[in-house]
Amino acid sequence: METISDNLRLIHKEIKAACMKCGRDPSDIRLIAVSKTKPAELVKAACEAGQLDIGESYVQEFLEKQASGLLSNLPIRWHFIGHLQSNKAKDIVGRTTLVHGIDKPSTAAELSKRAARQGVTADYLIEINTSGEASKFGLAPDELLSLIPRFFELPNIRLRGLMTIASPDREKARQEFRLLAKLLEKLRSISPHPNLLTELSMGMSQDYDIAIEEGATMVRIGTAIFGSRNR
Ligand SMILES: *Cc1c(COP(=O)(O)O)cnc(C)c1O
């Protein structure tokens, strides 16, 4: 538990250092602690150390943790960062502060429908496959630009920006982050609500310093906070 607060302190220090390097304000970067596969006890420890933005990737695990007595009274802001399948949209709507992993108009449409049914508005990001790796989820950049009108027209959901998972290679990762930032600029120029398009969710334990240099507003960090995972 001690180590979690130490890890968080170290990461905040490195976020500050990355910001210094490129003249950004550290308060413009939101740290999301990714707790997938880790028990609720560790999430509680992170919260007690002041870390209230928590990311989960698997719907079932997310719902279990959110309902856990250990966490249910804490003011956690839950981020769903996994790939969302449209049949799961109903399970997470109304329970998250931001959905990061939407990569199809049909999934966004389902989220929209469920949000409307609950009388809420859901904020989301579109996931982009910036590396072109076949194993990764996300829209290709050219697909994004051709499909975007279908996202823009959906009620009860608000597109807030873009998300990506970069290549393991740090130099490649930098190019991919740069591409994501460019795509967000492009979207702003054609969106009916450009002021809503503020978020770039990019950077993980291995590359968040680079992501910050390239404009990240949210970094999603698991291993460097909670330790390595078995799956
Ligand atoms: C697991 C995961 C992370 C965290 O990765 P680490 O390398 O452990 O920091 C970030 N984003 C997504 C989408 C993830 O699935």
CSV table of C-alpha atoms and ligand atoms in Angstrom, one decimal:
chain,number,residue,atom,x,y,z
A,1,MET,CA,0.0,0.0,0.0
A,2,GLU,CA,2.9,2.2,0.9
A,3,THR,CA,4.4,1.5,-2.5
A,4,ILE,CA,1.3,2.7,-4.3
A,5,SER,CA,1.5,6.1,-2.8
A,6,ASP,CA,5.2,6.2,-3.5
A,7,ASN,CA,4.6,5.1,-7.1
A,8,LEU,CA,2.0,7.8,-7.5
A,9,ARG,CA,4.3,10.4,-6.1
A,10,LEU,CA,7.1,9.4,-8.5
A,11,ILE,CA,4.7,9.5,-11.5
A,12,HIS,CA,3.5,13.0,-10.6
A,13,LYS,CA,7.1,14.0,-10.4
A,14,GLU,CA,7.8,12.6,-13.9
A,15,ILE,CA,4.7,14.2,-15.3
A,16,LYS,CA,6.0,17.5,-14.0
A,17,ALA,CA,9.4,16.9,-15.5
A,18,ALA,CA,7.9,16.0,-18.9
A,19,CYS,CA,5.8,19.2,-18.7
A,20,MET,CA,8.8,21.3,-17.8
A,21,LYS,CA,10.6,20.0,-20.9
A,22,CYS,CA,7.8,21.1,-23.3
A,23,GLY,CA,6.4,24.1,-21.4
A,24,ARG,CA,3.1,22.6,-20.4
A,25,ASP,CA,1.1,23.0,-17.2
A,26,PRO,CA,1.0,19.7,-15.2
A,27,SER,CA,-2.5,20.5,-14.1
A,28,ASP,CA,-3.6,20.1,-17.7
A,29,ILE,CA,-2.7,16.4,-17.6
A,30,ARG,CA,-5.0,13.9,-15.9
A,31,LEU,CA,-3.5,10.7,-14.5
A,32,ILE,CA,-5.7,7.7,-14.8
A,33,ALA,CA,-4.7,4.8,-12.6
A,34,VAL,CA,-5.4,1.6,-14.5
A,35,SER,CA,-6.4,-1.1,-12.1
A,36,LYS,CA,-7.5,-4.0,-14.3
A,37,THR,CA,-6.7,-7.4,-12.8
A,38,LYS,CA,-5.8,-5.8,-9.5
A,39,PRO,CA,-8.0,-6.2,-6.4
A,40,ALA,CA,-10.3,-3.5,-4.9
A,41,GLU,CA,-8.0,-3.2,-1.9
A,42,LEU,CA,-5.3,-1.7,-4.1
A,43,VAL,CA,-7.7,0.7,-5.8
A,44,LYS,CA,-8.7,1.8,-2.3
A,45,ALA,CA,-5.1,2.4,-1.4
A,46,ALA,CA,-4.7,4.5,-4.6
A,47,CYS,CA,-7.8,6.5,-3.7
A,48,GLU,CA,-6.5,7.1,-0.2
A,49,ALA,CA,-3.4,8.5,-1.8
A,50,GLY,CA,-5.5,11.0,-3.6
A,51,GLN,CA,-5.9,9.1,-7.0
A,52,LEU,CA,-9.5,9.3,-7.9
A,53,ASP,CA,-9.4,8.7,-11.7
A,54,ILE,CA,-9.5,4.9,-12.1
A,55,GLY,CA,-9.4,3.0,-15.4
A,56,GLU,CA,-10.8,-0.5,-16.0
A,57,SER,CA,-10.8,-2.5,-19.2
A,58,TYR,CA,-13.1,-5.4,-18.7
A,59,VAL,CA,-16.8,-4.8,-18.2
A,60,GLN,CA,-17.5,-7.6,-15.7
A,61,GLU,CA,-14.5,-6.7,-13.6
A,62,PHE,CA,-15.4,-3.1,-13.7
A,63,LEU,CA,-18.9,-3.7,-12.5
A,64,GLU,CA,-17.7,-5.9,-9.7
A,65,LYS,CA,-15.2,-3.4,-8.5
A,66,GLN,CA,-17.6,-0.5,-8.7
A,67,ALA,CA,-20.1,-2.5,-6.6
A,68,SER,CA,-17.5,-3.6,-4.1
A,69,GLY,CA,-18.2,-2.4,-0.5
A,70,LEU,CA,-14.6,-1.2,-0.2
A,71,LEU,CA,-15.0,1.3,-3.0
A,72,SER,CA,-18.7,2.1,-3.3
A,73,ASN,CA,-18.5,5.1,-1.0
A,74,LEU,CA,-15.4,6.7,-2.5
A,75,PRO,CA,-15.8,9.6,-5.0
A,76,ILE,CA,-14.1,7.6,-7.8
A,77,ARG,CA,-14.2,8.8,-11.4
A,78,TRP,CA,-14.4,5.6,-13.4
A,79,HIS,CA,-12.9,5.5,-16.9
A,80,PHE,CA,-13.8,2.6,-19.1
A,81,ILE,CA,-10.6,2.2,-21.2
A,82,GLY,CA,-11.2,-1.3,-22.8
A,83,HIS,CA,-12.6,-2.0,-26.2
A,84,LEU,CA,-16.3,-1.6,-25.8
A,85,GLN,CA,-18.6,-4.1,-27.6
A,86,SER,CA,-22.0,-2.7,-28.4
A,87,ASN,CA,-23.9,-5.3,-26.4
A,88,LYS,CA,-22.0,-4.1,-23.3
A,89,ALA,CA,-22.8,-0.4,-23.7
A,90,LYS,CA,-25.9,-0.8,-21.6
A,91,ASP,CA,-23.8,-2.1,-18.7
A,92,ILE,CA,-21.5,0.9,-18.4
A,93,VAL,CA,-23.7,3.8,-19.4
A,94,GLY,CA,-24.4,6.1,-16.4
A,95,ARG,CA,-21.5,4.5,-14.5
A,96,THR,CA,-18.5,6.1,-16.1
A,97,THR,CA,-17.0,9.6,-16.3
A,98,LEU,CA,-15.5,8.8,-19.7
A,99,VAL,CA,-15.6,5.9,-22.2
A,100,HIS,CA,-12.3,5.7,-24.0
A,101,GLY,CA,-12.5,2.7,-26.4
A,102,ILE,CA,-15.3,3.3,-29.0
A,103,ASP,CA,-14.2,2.4,-32.5
A,104,LYS,CA,-17.5,1.9,-34.4
A,105,PRO,CA,-20.4,4.1,-35.2
A,106,SER,CA,-22.7,1.2,-34.3
A,107,THR,CA,-21.2,1.0,-30.8
A,108,ALA,CA,-21.5,4.8,-30.4
A,109,ALA,CA,-25.1,4.5,-31.6
A,110,GLU,CA,-25.8,1.9,-28.9
A,111,LEU,CA,-24.2,4.1,-26.2
A,112,SER,CA,-26.3,6.9,-27.4
A,113,LYS,CA,-29.5,4.9,-27.3
A,114,ARG,CA,-28.8,3.6,-23.8
A,115,ALA,CA,-27.9,7.1,-22.5
A,116,ALA,CA,-31.1,8.5,-24.0
A,117,ARG,CA,-33.1,5.8,-22.3
A,118,GLN,CA,-31.5,6.7,-18.9
A,119,GLY,CA,-31.9,10.4,-19.5
A,120,VAL,CA,-28.1,11.0,-19.2
A,121,THR,CA,-25.3,12.2,-21.4
A,122,ALA,CA,-22.2,10.1,-21.8
A,123,ASP,CA,-18.8,11.4,-22.7
A,124,TYR,CA,-16.6,9.3,-24.9
A,125,LEU,CA,-13.4,9.1,-27.0
A,126,ILE,CA,-12.9,7.4,-30.3
A,127,GLU,CA,-10.0,4.9,-30.3
A,128,ILE,CA,-7.6,5.2,-33.2
A,129,ASN,CA,-5.3,2.5,-34.4
A,130,THR,CA,-2.4,4.8,-35.0
A,131,SER,CA,0.2,2.0,-35.4
A,132,GLY,CA,-1.7,0.1,-38.0
A,133,GLU,CA,-1.0,-3.2,-36.2
A,134,ALA,CA,-3.6,-5.7,-37.1
A,135,SER,CA,-3.9,-7.0,-33.5
A,136,LYS,CA,-5.0,-3.6,-32.2
A,137,PHE,CA,-8.5,-2.2,-32.0
A,138,GLY,CA,-9.4,1.3,-33.2
A,139,LEU,CA,-10.4,3.0,-36.4
A,140,ALA,CA,-7.8,3.7,-39.0
A,141,PRO,CA,-7.1,7.5,-39.4
A,142,ASP,CA,-8.8,7.6,-42.9
A,143,GLU,CA,-11.8,5.6,-41.6
A,144,LEU,CA,-12.2,8.2,-38.8
A,145,LEU,CA,-12.5,11.0,-41.3
A,146,SER,CA,-15.0,9.2,-43.5
A,147,LEU,CA,-17.2,7.9,-40.6
A,148,ILE,CA,-17.1,11.0,-38.4
A,149,PRO,CA,-20.4,12.5,-39.5
A,150,ARG,CA,-22.1,9.4,-38.2
A,151,PHE,CA,-20.6,10.0,-34.8
A,152,PHE,CA,-21.4,13.7,-34.7
A,153,GLU,CA,-25.1,13.2,-35.3
A,154,LEU,CA,-25.8,10.9,-32.3
A,155,PRO,CA,-27.8,12.4,-29.3
A,156,ASN,CA,-27.0,12.0,-25.6
A,157,ILE,CA,-23.3,11.3,-26.2
A,158,ARG,CA,-20.5,13.8,-26.5
A,159,LEU,CA,-17.3,13.1,-28.4
A,160,ARG,CA,-14.6,14.6,-26.2
A,161,GLY,CA,-11.5,13.5,-28.1
A,162,LEU,CA,-9.3,10.6,-29.2
A,163,MET,CA,-7.5,7.7,-27.6
A,164,THR,CA,-4.7,5.4,-28.8
A,165,ILE,CA,-2.4,2.6,-27.7
A,166,ALA,CA,1.0,3.1,-29.2
A,167,SER,CA,3.7,0.8,-30.5
A,168,PRO,CA,6.1,-0.6,-27.9
A,169,ASP,CA,9.0,1.2,-29.7
A,170,ARG,CA,9.3,4.7,-28.2
A,171,GLU,CA,10.3,6.5,-31.4
A,172,LYS,CA,7.4,4.9,-33.2
A,173,ALA,CA,5.2,5.8,-30.3
A,174,ARG,CA,6.1,9.4,-30.6
A,175,GLN,CA,5.1,9.5,-34.3
A,176,GLU,CA,1.8,7.8,-33.4
A,177,PHE,CA,1.0,10.3,-30.6
A,178,ARG,CA,1.8,13.1,-33.0
A,179,LEU,CA,-0.6,11.6,-35.5
A,180,LEU,CA,-3.3,11.4,-32.9
A,181,ALA,CA,-2.8,15.1,-32.0
A,182,LYS,CA,-3.1,16.0,-35.7
A,183,LEU,CA,-6.3,14.0,-36.1
A,184,LEU,CA,-7.8,15.8,-33.1
A,185,GLU,CA,-6.9,19.2,-34.8
A,186,LYS,CA,-8.6,18.0,-38.0
A,187,LEU,CA,-11.7,16.9,-36.1
A,188,ARG,CA,-11.9,20.3,-34.4
A,189,SER,CA,-11.9,22.0,-37.8
A,190,ILE,CA,-15.0,20.0,-38.9
A,191,SER,CA,-16.9,19.4,-35.7
A,192,PRO,CA,-20.2,21.2,-35.0
A,193,HIS,CA,-18.9,21.4,-31.3
A,194,PRO,CA,-15.1,22.0,-31.5
A,195,ASN,CA,-15.0,23.2,-28.0
A,196,LEU,CA,-15.9,19.8,-26.7
A,197,LEU,CA,-12.9,18.2,-28.5
A,198,THR,CA,-10.2,18.7,-25.8
A,199,GLU,CA,-8.9,15.3,-24.9
A,200,LEU,CA,-6.0,13.2,-26.1
A,201,SER,CA,-5.9,9.9,-24.1
A,202,MET,CA,-2.4,8.6,-24.8
A,203,GLY,CA,0.6,7.3,-23.0
A,204,MET,CA,1.0,4.3,-20.7
A,205,SER,CA,3.7,3.2,-18.2
A,206,GLN,CA,6.4,2.9,-20.9
A,207,ASP,CA,5.7,6.0,-22.9
A,208,TYR,CA,3.7,8.6,-21.0
A,209,ASP,CA,6.6,11.1,-20.9
A,210,ILE,CA,6.6,11.1,-24.7
A,211,ALA,CA,2.8,11.3,-24.9
A,212,ILE,CA,2.9,14.4,-22.7
A,213,GLU,CA,5.5,16.0,-25.0
A,214,GLU,CA,3.2,15.3,-27.9
A,215,GLY,CA,0.1,16.8,-26.2
A,216,ALA,CA,-1.6,14.1,-24.1
A,217,THR,CA,-4.3,15.4,-21.7
A,218,MET,CA,-4.8,12.0,-20.1
A,219,VAL,CA,-2.3,9.3,-19.4
A,220,ARG,CA,-3.4,5.8,-18.5
A,221,ILE,CA,-0.9,4.1,-16.2
A,222,GLY,CA,-1.2,0.7,-14.7
A,223,THR,CA,2.0,-1.2,-14.2
A,224,ALA,CA,4.0,1.8,-12.8
A,225,ILE,CA,1.4,2.2,-10.1
A,226,PHE,CA,0.1,-1.2,-9.2
A,227,GLY,CA,2.9,-3.5,-10.4
A,228,SER,CA,3.0,-6.0,-13.3
A,229,ARG,CA,0.1,-8.1,-14.3
A,230,ASN,CA,-0.2,-11.8,-15.1
A,231,ARG,CA,-2.7,-11.2,-17.9
B,1,LIG,C1,-3.7,-1.9,-19.5
B,1,LIG,C2,-3.9,-0.7,-20.2
B,1,LIG,C3,-3.2,0.5,-19.8
B,1,LIG,C4,-2.1,0.5,-18.8
B,1,LIG,O1,-0.9,-0.1,-19.3
B,1,LIG,P1,0.4,-0.1,-18.4
B,1,LIG,O2,1.5,-0.5,-19.4
B,1,LIG,O3,0.2,-1.2,-17.3
B,1,LIG,O4,0.7,1.2,-17.8
B,1,LIG,C5,-3.4,1.7,-20.5
B,1,LIG,N1,-4.4,1.7,-21.5
B,1,LIG,C6,-5.1,0.6,-21.8
B,1,LIG,C7,-6.1,0.8,-22.9
B,1,LIG,C8,-4.9,-0.6,-21.2
B,1,LIG,O5,-5.6,-1.6,-21.5
